PDB file of C-alpha atoms and ligand atoms in Angstrom:
ATOM      1  CA  MET A1059     -32.866  44.308 -23.490  1.00 91.00           C
ATOM      2  CA  ASN A1060     -29.391  43.084 -22.418  1.00 95.00           C
ATOM      3  CA  LEU A1061     -29.095  42.574 -18.661  1.00 98.00           C
ATOM      4  CA  PHE A1062     -26.024  41.645 -16.573  1.00 98.00           C
ATOM      5  CA  ILE A1063     -26.871  40.518 -13.040  1.00 98.00           C
ATOM      6  CA  LEU A1064     -24.275  40.018 -10.279  1.00 98.00           C
ATOM      7  CA  THR A1065     -25.495  38.298  -7.112  1.00 98.00           C
ATOM      8  CA  GLY A1066     -23.817  37.930  -3.728  1.00 97.00           C
ATOM      9  CA  ALA A1067     -24.440  36.203  -0.419  1.00 95.00           C
ATOM     10  CA  GLY A1068     -27.427  38.462   0.347  1.00 96.00           C
ATOM     11  CA  VAL A1069     -29.571  36.751  -2.303  1.00 97.00           C
ATOM     12  CA  SER A1070     -29.192  33.463  -0.381  1.00 96.00           C
ATOM     13  CA  ALA A1071     -29.428  34.984   3.125  1.00 95.00           C
ATOM     14  CA  GLU A1072     -33.180  34.280   3.455  1.00 95.00           C
ATOM     15  CA  SER A1073     -32.541  30.682   2.433  1.00 96.00           C
ATOM     16  CA  GLY A1074     -30.572  30.392   5.669  1.00 91.00           C
ATOM     17  CA  LEU A1075     -27.069  30.408   4.164  1.00 89.00           C
ATOM     18  CA  GLY A1076     -24.610  32.661   6.012  1.00 74.00           C
ATOM     19  CA  VAL A1077     -23.430  35.995   4.710  1.00 73.00           C
ATOM     20  CA  PHE A1078     -19.858  37.145   5.213  1.00 70.00           C
ATOM     21  CA  ARG A1079     -20.514  40.757   6.204  1.00 70.00           C
ATOM     22  CA  GLY A1080     -23.299  43.032   7.363  1.00 68.00           C
ATOM     23  CA  PRO A1081     -26.698  41.933   8.735  1.00 66.00           C
ATOM     24  CA  GLY A1082     -26.787  38.137   9.303  1.00 61.00           C
ATOM     25  CA  ALA A1083     -23.014  37.629   9.388  1.00 60.00           C
ATOM     26  CA  ALA A1084     -23.379  36.603  13.036  1.00 55.00           C
ATOM     27  CA  LEU A1085     -24.129  33.122  11.649  1.00 50.00           C
ATOM     28  CA  TRP A1086     -20.386  32.519  11.527  1.00 56.00           C
ATOM     29  CA  LYS A1087     -19.851  31.675  15.207  1.00 61.00           C
ATOM     30  CA  ARG A1088     -17.297  28.866  14.866  1.00 66.00           C
ATOM     31  CA  TYR A1089     -15.479  30.047  11.763  1.00 74.00           C
ATOM     32  CA  ASN A1090     -14.080  33.294  10.375  1.00 79.00           C
ATOM     33  CA  PRO A1091     -14.848  32.832   6.651  1.00 76.00           C
ATOM     34  CA  ILE A1092     -12.471  35.574   5.546  1.00 76.00           C
ATOM     35  CA  ARG A1093      -9.610  33.793   7.325  1.00 82.00           C
ATOM     36  CA  LEU A1094     -10.602  30.240   6.323  1.00 90.00           C
ATOM     37  CA  ALA A1095     -11.366  30.880   2.617  1.00 92.00           C
ATOM     38  CA  THR A1096      -7.647  30.989   1.745  1.00 94.00           C
ATOM     39  CA  PRO A1097      -5.071  28.514   0.367  1.00 95.00           C
ATOM     40  CA  GLU A1098      -2.881  29.321   3.394  1.00 95.00           C
ATOM     41  CA  ALA A1099      -5.623  28.208   5.815  1.00 94.00           C
ATOM     42  CA  PHE A1100      -6.089  24.982   3.810  1.00 95.00           C
ATOM     43  CA  ALA A1101      -2.354  24.268   3.819  1.00 95.00           C
ATOM     44  CA  HIS A1102      -2.125  25.051   7.530  1.00 94.00           C
ATOM     45  CA  ASP A1103      -5.179  23.120   8.743  1.00 94.00           C
ATOM     46  CA  PRO A1104      -6.942  21.223   5.935  1.00 96.00           C
ATOM     47  CA  ALA A1105      -9.193  19.353   8.382  1.00 95.00           C
ATOM     48  CA  LEU A1106     -10.608  22.650   9.775  1.00 92.00           C
ATOM     49  CA  VAL A1107     -11.195  24.056   6.274  1.00 94.00           C
ATOM     50  CA  HIS A1108     -12.861  20.783   5.173  1.00 96.00           C
ATOM     51  CA  ASP A1109     -15.050  20.998   8.291  1.00 92.00           C
ATOM     52  CA  PHE A1110     -16.020  24.596   7.374  1.00 91.00           C
ATOM     53  CA  TYR A1111     -17.085  23.564   3.859  1.00 94.00           C
ATOM     54  CA  ASN A1112     -18.661  20.259   4.968  1.00 94.00           C
ATOM     55  CA  THR A1113     -20.892  22.240   7.368  1.00 90.00           C
ATOM     56  CA  ARG A1114     -21.878  24.670   4.591  1.00 92.00           C
ATOM     57  CA  ARG A1115     -22.458  21.810   2.097  1.00 95.00           C
ATOM     58  CA  ARG A1116     -24.823  20.056   4.514  1.00 94.00           C
ATOM     59  CA  ASN A1117     -26.640  23.361   5.215  1.00 92.00           C
ATOM     60  CA  LEU A1118     -26.970  23.995   1.481  1.00 95.00           C
ATOM     61  CA  ILE A1119     -28.411  20.543   0.749  1.00 95.00           C
ATOM     62  CA  ALA A1120     -31.023  21.167   3.473  1.00 95.00           C
ATOM     63  CA  ALA A1121     -31.776  24.705   2.229  1.00 95.00           C
ATOM     64  CA  SER A1122     -34.210  25.863  -0.465  1.00 97.00           C
ATOM     65  CA  PRO A1123     -34.159  28.703  -3.009  1.00 98.00           C
ATOM     66  CA  ASN A1124     -36.155  31.778  -2.016  1.00 98.00           C
ATOM     67  CA  ALA A1125     -38.452  34.104  -4.001  1.00 98.00           C
ATOM     68  CA  ALA A1126     -35.471  36.149  -5.211  1.00 98.00           C
ATOM     69  CA  HIS A1127     -33.864  33.100  -6.901  1.00 98.00           C
ATOM     70  CA  VAL A1128     -37.246  32.140  -8.417  1.00 98.00           C
ATOM     71  CA  ALA A1129     -37.827  35.672  -9.760  1.00 98.00           C
ATOM     72  CA  LEU A1130     -34.382  35.772 -11.415  1.00 98.00           C
ATOM     73  CA  ALA A1131     -35.014  32.385 -13.074  1.00 98.00           C
ATOM     74  CA  ARG A1132     -38.333  33.734 -14.424  1.00 98.00           C
ATOM     75  CA  LEU A1133     -36.607  36.877 -15.708  1.00 98.00           C
ATOM     76  CA  GLU A1134     -34.012  34.781 -17.569  1.00 98.00           C
ATOM     77  CA  ALA A1135     -36.709  32.626 -19.195  1.00 98.00           C
ATOM     78  CA  GLU A1136     -38.925  35.580 -20.150  1.00 97.00           C
ATOM     79  CA  LEU A1137     -36.056  37.608 -21.639  1.00 96.00           C
ATOM     80  CA  ALA A1138     -34.969  34.549 -23.652  1.00 96.00           C
ATOM     81  CA  ARG A1139     -38.562  34.204 -24.940  1.00 97.00           C
ATOM     82  CA  ARG A1140     -38.492  37.870 -26.003  1.00 96.00           C
ATOM     83  CA  GLY A1141     -35.093  37.515 -27.688  1.00 96.00           C
ATOM     84  CA  GLY A1142     -33.282  39.586 -25.053  1.00 95.00           C
ATOM     85  CA  ALA A1143     -29.863  38.813 -23.509  1.00 94.00           C
ATOM     86  CA  PHE A1144     -29.330  37.889 -19.871  1.00 96.00           C
ATOM     87  CA  THR A1145     -26.149  37.047 -17.969  1.00 98.00           C
ATOM     88  CA  LEU A1146     -26.234  35.879 -14.353  1.00 98.00           C
ATOM     89  CA  VAL A1147     -22.865  35.919 -12.557  1.00 98.00           C
ATOM     90  CA  THR A1148     -22.861  34.873  -8.908  1.00 98.00           C
ATOM     91  CA  GLN A1149     -20.204  35.196  -6.222  1.00 98.00           C
ATOM     92  CA  ASN A1150     -22.079  32.509  -4.327  1.00 98.00           C
ATOM     93  CA  ILE A1151     -20.929  28.916  -4.257  1.00 98.00           C
ATOM     94  CA  ASP A1152     -24.440  27.570  -3.599  1.00 98.00           C
ATOM     95  CA  ASP A1153     -26.686  26.013  -6.300  1.00 98.00           C
ATOM     96  CA  LEU A1154     -29.862  27.857  -5.308  1.00 98.00           C
ATOM     97  CA  HIS A1155     -30.053  29.799  -8.590  1.00 98.00           C
ATOM     98  CA  GLU A1156     -29.982  26.505 -10.504  1.00 98.00           C
ATOM     99  CA  ARG A1157     -32.480  24.860  -8.166  1.00 98.00           C
ATOM    100  CA  ALA A1158     -34.834  27.816  -8.729  1.00 98.00           C
ATOM    101  CA  GLY A1159     -34.616  27.197 -12.502  1.00 98.00           C
ATOM    102  CA  SER A1160     -31.814  29.494 -13.711  1.00 98.00           C
ATOM    103  CA  LYS A1161     -30.236  27.840 -16.750  1.00 97.00           C
ATOM    104  CA  ASN A1162     -26.950  29.705 -17.303  1.00 96.00           C
ATOM    105  CA  VAL A1163     -25.220  30.612 -14.062  1.00 98.00           C
ATOM    106  CA  ILE A1164     -21.569  31.697 -14.000  1.00 98.00           C
ATOM    107  CA  HIS A1165     -20.045  30.791 -10.624  1.00 98.00           C
ATOM    108  CA  MET A1166     -17.019  33.100 -10.539  1.00 98.00           C
ATOM    109  CA  HIS A1167     -16.069  31.874  -7.038  1.00 98.00           C
ATOM    110  CA  GLY A1168     -16.660  28.179  -7.774  1.00 98.00           C
ATOM    111  CA  GLU A1169     -19.241  25.724  -6.457  1.00 98.00           C
ATOM    112  CA  LEU A1170     -19.686  24.124  -3.032  1.00 98.00           C
ATOM    113  CA  LEU A1171     -21.224  20.961  -4.554  1.00 98.00           C
ATOM    114  CA  LYS A1172     -18.084  20.259  -6.599  1.00 98.00           C
ATOM    115  CA  ALA A1173     -14.608  19.029  -5.621  1.00 98.00           C
ATOM    116  CA  ARG A1174     -11.323  19.533  -7.483  1.00 98.00           C
ATOM    117  CA  CYS A1175      -8.194  17.395  -7.567  1.00 98.00           C
ATOM    118  CA  ALA A1176      -5.153  19.324  -6.322  1.00 94.00           C
ATOM    119  CA  SER A1177      -2.950  17.227  -8.674  1.00 96.00           C
ATOM    120  CA  CYS A1178      -4.751  16.734 -12.016  1.00 97.00           C
ATOM    121  CA  GLY A1179      -7.347  19.496 -11.633  1.00 97.00           C
ATOM    122  CA  ALA A1180     -10.292  17.175 -12.419  1.00 98.00           C
ATOM    123  CA  VAL A1181     -13.602  18.620 -11.125  1.00 98.00           C
ATOM    124  CA  ARG A1182     -16.434  16.315 -10.042  1.00 97.00           C
ATOM    125  CA  ASP A1183     -19.769  16.592  -8.251  1.00 98.00           C
ATOM    126  CA  CYS A1184     -19.472  16.401  -4.475  1.00 98.00           C
ATOM    127  CA  ARG A1185     -22.482  16.170  -2.146  1.00 98.00           C
ATOM    128  CA  ASP A1186     -20.746  14.336   0.695  1.00 98.00           C
ATOM    129  CA  ASP A1187     -18.190  15.444   3.263  1.00 98.00           C
ATOM    130  CA  LEU A1188     -14.592  15.791   2.116  1.00 98.00           C
ATOM    131  CA  SER A1189     -11.662  14.974   4.396  1.00 98.00           C
ATOM    132  CA  VAL A1190      -7.889  15.020   4.247  1.00 98.00           C
ATOM    133  CA  ASP A1191      -8.153  11.383   3.067  1.00 98.00           C
ATOM    134  CA  SER A1192     -10.439  12.200   0.096  1.00 98.00           C
ATOM    135  CA  ARG A1193      -8.631  11.154  -3.104  1.00 97.00           C
ATOM    136  CA  CYS A1194      -9.067  11.550  -6.855  1.00 97.00           C
ATOM    137  CA  GLY A1195      -8.691   8.473  -9.101  1.00 96.00           C
ATOM    138  CA  CYS A1196      -5.205   9.768  -9.917  1.00 97.00           C
ATOM    139  CA  GLY A1197      -4.312   9.641  -6.222  1.00 97.00           C
ATOM    140  CA  GLY A1198      -4.332  13.431  -5.801  1.00 97.00           C
ATOM    141  CA  ALA A1199      -5.953  15.094  -2.765  1.00 96.00           C
ATOM    142  CA  LEU A1200      -9.439  16.599  -3.228  1.00 98.00           C
ATOM    143  CA  ARG A1201     -10.314  20.198  -2.212  1.00 98.00           C
ATOM    144  CA  PRO A1202     -13.530  22.160  -2.482  1.00 98.00           C
ATOM    145  CA  HIS A1203     -13.938  23.584  -6.017  1.00 98.00           C
ATOM    146  CA  VAL A1204     -14.133  27.142  -4.703  1.00 98.00           C
ATOM    147  CA  VAL A1205     -12.019  30.244  -5.383  1.00 98.00           C
ATOM    148  CA  TRP A1206     -10.285  31.354  -2.187  1.00 97.00           C
ATOM    149  CA  PHE A1207      -8.915  34.831  -1.457  1.00 95.00           C
ATOM    150  CA  GLY A1208      -5.733  35.263  -3.453  1.00 95.00           C
ATOM    151  CA  GLU A1209      -6.898  32.783  -6.131  1.00 97.00           C
ATOM    152  CA  THR A1210      -8.057  33.742  -9.609  1.00 98.00           C
ATOM    153  CA  PRO A1211     -11.821  33.909 -10.163  1.00 98.00           C
ATOM    154  CA  LEU A1212     -13.301  31.587 -12.822  1.00 98.00           C
ATOM    155  CA  ASP A1213     -14.625  32.521 -16.299  1.00 98.00           C
ATOM    156  CA  THR A1214     -13.345  36.122 -16.133  1.00 98.00           C
ATOM    157  CA  ASP A1215     -13.039  36.438 -19.962  1.00 98.00           C
ATOM    158  CA  GLU A1216     -16.673  35.413 -20.460  1.00 98.00           C
ATOM    159  CA  ILE A1217     -17.742  37.703 -17.616  1.00 98.00           C
ATOM    160  CA  TYR A1218     -15.991  40.826 -18.943  1.00 97.00           C
ATOM    161  CA  GLU A1219     -17.295  40.138 -22.461  1.00 97.00           C
ATOM    162  CA  ALA A1220     -20.887  39.933 -21.193  1.00 98.00           C
ATOM    163  CA  LEU A1221     -20.364  43.014 -19.013  1.00 98.00           C
ATOM    164  CA  ALA A1222     -19.135  45.016 -22.031  1.00 97.00           C
ATOM    165  CA  ALA A1223     -22.245  44.072 -24.030  1.00 96.00           C
ATOM    166  CA  ALA A1224     -24.824  44.694 -21.271  1.00 97.00           C
ATOM    167  CA  GLU A1225     -27.130  47.748 -21.293  1.00 97.00           C
ATOM    168  CA  ILE A1226     -28.022  47.460 -17.615  1.00 98.00           C
ATOM    169  CA  PHE A1227     -25.825  46.233 -14.740  1.00 98.00           C
ATOM    170  CA  VAL A1228     -27.640  45.008 -11.616  1.00 98.00           C
ATOM    171  CA  ALA A1229     -25.940  44.048  -8.318  1.00 98.00           C
ATOM    172  CA  ILE A1230     -28.120  42.054  -5.917  1.00 98.00           C
ATOM    173  CA  GLY A1231     -27.202  41.238  -2.280  1.00 97.00           C
ATOM    174  CA  THR A1232     -23.521  42.042  -2.491  1.00 97.00           C
ATOM    175  CA  SER A1233     -21.506  44.245  -0.134  1.00 95.00           C
ATOM    176  CA  GLY A1234     -19.129  45.513  -2.831  1.00 95.00           C
ATOM    177  CA  ALA A1235     -16.191  44.401  -0.664  1.00 93.00           C
ATOM    178  CA  VAL A1236     -14.641  41.645  -2.779  1.00 94.00           C
ATOM    179  CA  TYR A1237     -12.750  42.224  -6.013  1.00 97.00           C
ATOM    180  CA  PRO A1238     -12.803  41.829  -8.961  1.00 98.00           C
ATOM    181  CA  ALA A1239     -16.627  41.501  -8.625  1.00 98.00           C
ATOM    182  CA  ALA A1240     -16.843  44.796  -6.712  1.00 97.00           C
ATOM    183  CA  GLY A1241     -15.224  46.552  -9.681  1.00 97.00           C
ATOM    184  CA  PHE A1242     -17.859  45.465 -12.240  1.00 98.00           C
ATOM    185  CA  VAL A1243     -20.102  48.467 -11.521  1.00 98.00           C
ATOM    186  CA  ARG A1244     -17.242  50.874 -12.286  1.00 97.00           C
ATOM    187  CA  ALA A1245     -16.579  49.093 -15.605  1.00 97.00           C
ATOM    188  CA  ALA A1246     -20.297  49.373 -16.475  1.00 97.00           C
ATOM    189  CA  ARG A1247     -20.439  53.062 -15.521  1.00 97.00           C
ATOM    190  CA  ALA A1248     -17.320  53.795 -17.577  1.00 96.00           C
ATOM    191  CA  ARG A1249     -19.366  52.619 -20.580  1.00 96.00           C
ATOM    192  CA  GLY A1250     -22.290  54.831 -19.584  1.00 96.00           C
ATOM    193  CA  ARG A1251     -24.491  51.874 -18.659  1.00 97.00           C
ATOM    194  CA  ARG A1252     -27.386  52.138 -16.218  1.00 97.00           C
ATOM    195  CA  CYS A1253     -26.450  50.569 -12.829  1.00 98.00           C
ATOM    196  CA  CYS A1254     -28.949  49.308 -10.276  1.00 98.00           C
ATOM    197  CA  GLU A1255     -28.322  48.042  -6.715  1.00 98.00           C
ATOM    198  CA  LEU A1256     -30.788  45.814  -4.856  1.00 98.00           C
ATOM    199  CA  ASN A1257     -29.726  45.200  -1.246  1.00 98.00           C
ATOM    200  CA  LEU A1258     -30.905  45.122   2.364  1.00 97.00           C
ATOM    201  CA  GLU A1259     -28.888  48.286   2.977  1.00 97.00           C
ATOM    202  CA  PRO A1260     -26.507  50.514   0.958  1.00 97.00           C
ATOM    203  CA  SER A1261     -23.392  48.556  -0.088  1.00 96.00           C
ATOM    204  CA  GLY A1262     -19.804  49.814   0.098  1.00 93.00           C
ATOM    205  CA  ASN A1263     -20.063  51.175  -3.466  1.00 94.00           C
ATOM    206  CA  ALA A1264     -23.708  52.354  -3.352  1.00 97.00           C
ATOM    207  CA  GLU A1265     -22.777  55.775  -4.731  1.00 97.00           C
ATOM    208  CA  GLU A1266     -21.777  54.145  -8.041  1.00 97.00           C
ATOM    209  CA  PHE A1267     -25.390  53.136  -8.713  1.00 98.00           C
ATOM    210  CA  ASP A1268     -28.070  55.284 -10.411  1.00 95.00           C
ATOM    211  CA  ASP A1269     -31.014  53.214  -9.192  1.00 97.00           C
ATOM    212  CA  ARG A1270     -30.988  51.819  -5.603  1.00 98.00           C
ATOM    213  CA  ARG A1271     -33.681  49.646  -4.012  1.00 98.00           C
ATOM    214  CA  TYR A1272     -33.418  48.568  -0.368  1.00 98.00           C
ATOM    215  CA  GLY A1273     -35.237  45.753   1.397  1.00 98.00           C
ATOM    216  CA  ALA A1274     -35.117  41.970   1.725  1.00 98.00           C
ATOM    217  CA  ALA A1275     -34.187  40.283  -1.584  1.00 98.00           C
ATOM    218  CA  SER A1276     -37.185  37.937  -1.394  1.00 98.00           C
ATOM    219  CA  GLU A1277     -39.423  41.034  -1.514  1.00 98.00           C
ATOM    220  CA  ILE A1278     -37.618  43.612  -3.651  1.00 98.00           C
ATOM    221  CA  VAL A1279     -36.273  41.261  -6.359  1.00 98.00           C
ATOM    222  CA  PRO A1280     -39.679  39.854  -7.415  1.00 98.00           C
ATOM    223  CA  SER A1281     -41.202  43.366  -7.586  1.00 98.00           C
ATOM    224  CA  TRP A1282     -38.189  44.689  -9.530  1.00 98.00           C
ATOM    225  CA  VAL A1283     -38.503  41.743 -11.995  1.00 98.00           C
ATOM    226  CA  GLU A1284     -42.228  42.521 -12.448  1.00 97.00           C
ATOM    227  CA  GLU A1285     -41.293  46.139 -13.249  1.00 96.00           C
ATOM    228  CA  ILE A1286     -38.612  45.128 -15.766  1.00 96.00           C
ATOM    229  CA  LEU A1287     -40.954  42.670 -17.533  1.00 96.00           C
ATOM    230  CA  ALA A1288     -43.740  45.268 -17.649  1.00 95.00           C
ATOM    231  CA  ARG A1289     -41.485  47.636 -19.699  1.00 86.00           C
TER     232      ARG A1289
HETATM  233  C1  BV8 B1912      -8.330  37.950  -7.070  1.00 68.91           C
HETATM  234  C2  BV8 B1912     -15.673  31.616  -2.273  1.00 68.91           C
HETATM  235  C3  BV8 B1912      -6.674  38.331  -8.742  1.00 68.91           C
HETATM  236  C4  BV8 B1912     -15.234  30.920  -1.031  1.00 68.91           C
HETATM  237  C5  BV8 B1912     -15.110  33.985  -2.005  1.00 68.91           C
HETATM  238  C6  BV8 B1912      -7.209  45.162  -2.090  1.00 68.91           C
HETATM  239  C7  BV8 B1912      -7.882  45.790  -3.116  1.00 68.91           C
HETATM  240  C8  BV8 B1912      -8.519  45.063  -4.125  1.00 68.91           C
HETATM  241  C9  BV8 B1912      -8.487  43.669  -4.105  1.00 68.91           C
HETATM  242  C10 BV8 B1912      -7.824  43.062  -3.082  1.00 68.91           C
HETATM  243  C11 BV8 B1912      -7.184  43.771  -2.082  1.00 68.91           C
HETATM  244  N1  BV8 B1912      -6.629  42.888  -1.221  1.00 68.91           N
HETATM  245  C12 BV8 B1912      -6.900  41.619  -1.649  1.00 68.91           C
HETATM  246  C13 BV8 B1912      -7.599  41.725  -2.781  1.00 68.91           C
HETATM  247  C14 BV8 B1912      -8.087  40.641  -3.591  1.00 68.91           C
HETATM  248  C15 BV8 B1912      -9.246  39.926  -2.905  1.00 68.91           C
HETATM  249  C16 BV8 B1912     -10.233  40.872  -2.269  1.00 68.91           C
HETATM  250  O1  BV8 B1912     -11.050  41.455  -2.964  1.00 68.91           O
HETATM  251  N2  BV8 B1912     -10.165  40.979  -0.938  1.00 68.91           N
HETATM  252  C17 BV8 B1912     -11.109  41.858  -0.254  1.00 68.91           C
HETATM  253  C18 BV8 B1912     -11.504  41.234   1.085  1.00 68.91           C
HETATM  254  C19 BV8 B1912     -10.440  43.218  -0.097  1.00 68.91           C
HETATM  255  N3  BV8 B1912      -9.905  39.203  -3.967  1.00 68.91           N
HETATM  256  C20 BV8 B1912      -9.426  38.001  -4.310  1.00 68.91           C
HETATM  257  O2  BV8 B1912      -8.521  37.432  -3.756  1.00 68.91           O
HETATM  258  C21 BV8 B1912     -10.099  37.377  -5.529  1.00 68.91           C
HETATM  259  N4  BV8 B1912      -9.071  37.008  -6.465  1.00 68.91           N
HETATM  260  O3  BV8 B1912      -8.425  39.128  -6.861  1.00 68.91           O
HETATM  261  O4  BV8 B1912      -7.408  37.390  -7.949  1.00 68.91           O
HETATM  262  C22 BV8 B1912      -7.390  38.477 -10.039  1.00 68.91           C
HETATM  263  C23 BV8 B1912      -8.283  39.562 -10.228  1.00 68.91           C
HETATM  264  C24 BV8 B1912      -8.926  39.699 -11.451  1.00 68.91           C
HETATM  265  C25 BV8 B1912      -8.695  38.763 -12.465  1.00 68.91           C
HETATM  266  C26 BV8 B1912      -7.819  37.698 -12.233  1.00 68.91           C
HETATM  267  C27 BV8 B1912      -7.175  37.558 -11.017  1.00 68.91           C
HETATM  268  C28 BV8 B1912     -10.870  36.131  -5.149  1.00 68.91           C
HETATM  269  C29 BV8 B1912     -11.985  36.500  -4.211  1.00 68.91           C
HETATM  270  C30 BV8 B1912     -12.891  35.274  -4.041  1.00 68.91           C
HETATM  271  C31 BV8 B1912     -12.907  34.847  -2.588  1.00 68.91           C
HETATM  272  N5  BV8 B1912     -13.912  33.777  -2.422  1.00 68.91           N
HETATM  273  N6  BV8 B1912     -16.012  33.001  -1.944  1.00 68.91           N
HETATM  274  C32 BV8 B1912     -16.324  30.826  -0.032  1.00 68.91           C
HETATM  275  O5  BV8 B1912     -17.484  31.189  -0.311  1.00 68.91           O
HETATM  276  O6  BV8 B1912     -16.003  30.317   1.060  1.00 68.91           O
HETATM  277  S1  BV8 B1912     -15.553  35.574  -1.612  1.00 68.91           S
HETATM  278  C33 BV8 B1912     -16.876  35.581  -0.525  1.00 68.91           C
HETATM  279  O7  BV8 B1912     -17.234  36.957  -0.420  1.00 68.91           O
HETATM  280  C34 BV8 B1912     -18.149  34.934  -1.000  1.00 68.91           C
HETATM  281  O8  BV8 B1912     -18.119  34.461  -2.321  1.00 68.91           O
HETATM  282  C35 BV8 B1912     -19.127  36.110  -0.934  1.00 68.91           C
HETATM  283  O9  BV8 B1912     -20.213  35.916  -1.743  1.00 68.91           O
HETATM  284  C36 BV8 B1912     -18.180  37.086  -1.448  1.00 68.91           C
HETATM  285  C37 BV8 B1912     -18.489  38.486  -1.638  1.00 68.91           C
HETATM  286  O10 BV8 B1912     -19.227  38.915  -0.603  1.00 68.91           O
HETATM  287  P1  BV8 B1912     -20.771  39.209  -0.888  1.00 68.91           P
HETATM  288  O11 BV8 B1912     -21.322  38.169  -1.795  1.00 68.91           O
HETATM  289  O12 BV8 B1912     -20.888  40.609  -1.281  1.00 68.91           O
HETATM  290  O13 BV8 B1912     -21.342  38.885   0.508  1.00 68.91           O
HETATM  291  P2  BV8 B1912     -21.152  39.736   1.828  1.00 68.91           P
HETATM  292  O14 BV8 B1912     -21.388  38.812   2.971  1.00 68.91           O
HETATM  293  O15 BV8 B1912     -19.871  40.520   1.747  1.00 68.91           O
HETATM  294  O16 BV8 B1912     -22.336  40.801   1.772  1.00 68.91           O
HETATM  295  C38 BV8 B1912     -23.672  40.331   1.897  1.00 68.91           C
HETATM  296  C39 BV8 B1912     -24.539  41.432   1.342  1.00 68.91           C
HETATM  297  O17 BV8 B1912     -25.873  40.962   1.355  1.00 68.91           O
HETATM  298  C40 BV8 B1912     -24.514  42.697   2.199  1.00 68.91           C
HETATM  299  O18 BV8 B1912     -24.432  43.818   1.335  1.00 68.91           O
HETATM  300  C41 BV8 B1912     -25.876  42.670   2.921  1.00 68.91           C
HETATM  301  O19 BV8 B1912     -26.390  43.971   3.121  1.00 68.91           O
HETATM  302  C42 BV8 B1912     -26.717  41.930   1.913  1.00 68.91           C
HETATM  303  N7  BV8 B1912     -27.855  41.204   2.495  1.00 68.91           N
HETATM  304  C43 BV8 B1912     -27.891  40.492   3.651  1.00 68.91           C
HETATM  305  N8  BV8 B1912     -29.138  39.968   3.791  1.00 68.91           N
HETATM  306  C44 BV8 B1912     -29.867  40.347   2.704  1.00 68.91           C
HETATM  307  C45 BV8 B1912     -29.052  41.132   1.871  1.00 68.91           C
HETATM  308  N9  BV8 B1912     -29.499  41.674   0.720  1.00 68.91           N
HETATM  309  C46 BV8 B1912     -30.783  41.421   0.371  1.00 68.91           C
HETATM  310  N10 BV8 B1912     -31.623  40.666   1.116  1.00 68.91           N
HETATM  311  C47 BV8 B1912     -31.200  40.129   2.281  1.00 68.91           C
HETATM  312  N11 BV8 B1912     -32.059  39.390   3.002  1.00 68.91           N
HETATM  313 ZN1   ZN B1913      -6.606  13.856  -9.950  1.00 68.91          ZN
END
């Protein structure tokens, strides 16, 4: 079996990390993530954008993976044992998939626990606050290693290759609002692949999916994984 899984903010919602849209988005009282996750916002007010990511980085370090992350890590391991193929692409910038045991995670929107040098491009681990004074060894300013709106997602060649090879495409906890991720289901359907949506409620592109399961990720993902492994 060759599975391609795309996760979004909904898979981390029950770990207490904010979602951008839909149920739970009320978490964003002080910040408007859609406005702040842009190069323009960072150029205009870098201290505010650093504050936004520093707050999320601290929340993430204090958070834990939930049963959905654990179930996906088990699925990856079991499919590898059976000689199957499994690709996990996440729009999330948290490390909860990895902390739950997932081995190969493609972070197409970057990673909150990494920083990048605006001058030389060097990427390093970052678990502390960043500020406008944070510098790379080369003297360049450091920014969060995340993909903002208007910036190019990471690893797109690898992603589209894996998507072309997959038999089943599964979207978990994503609103289908952000491209190019929101277009993956259409690419899978164009190849006649089976498409499954797991979400708290129908996403913006729910009608593109053959199989739709609704409920909290920490409940529906483990039972869906059990079903897949029982096949
Ligand atoms: C690009 C990192 C070119 C930063 C993020 C018009 C048409 C098409 C495209 C565009 C357009 N105008 C502008 C664009 C491009 C733009 C875009 O799509 N804008 C949207 C708003 C229209 N896209 C870009 O700019 C991208 N770059 O296009 O470059 C290109 C293209 C192809 C190839 C090369 C170059 C870059 C976008 C990346 C932006 N960065 N994150 C950060 O995190 O701060 S996006 C941000 O939204 C997060 O990553 C978030 O994960 C992501 C997507 O949202 P979701 O993950 O789906 O989360 P959301 O909150 O929306 O939904 C939560 C879901 O969970 C809901 O469905 C809810 O029901 C569900 N849920 C809630 N609780 C639970 C649950 N499900 C289960 N259980 C629960 N308990
Ligand atoms: Zn540098």
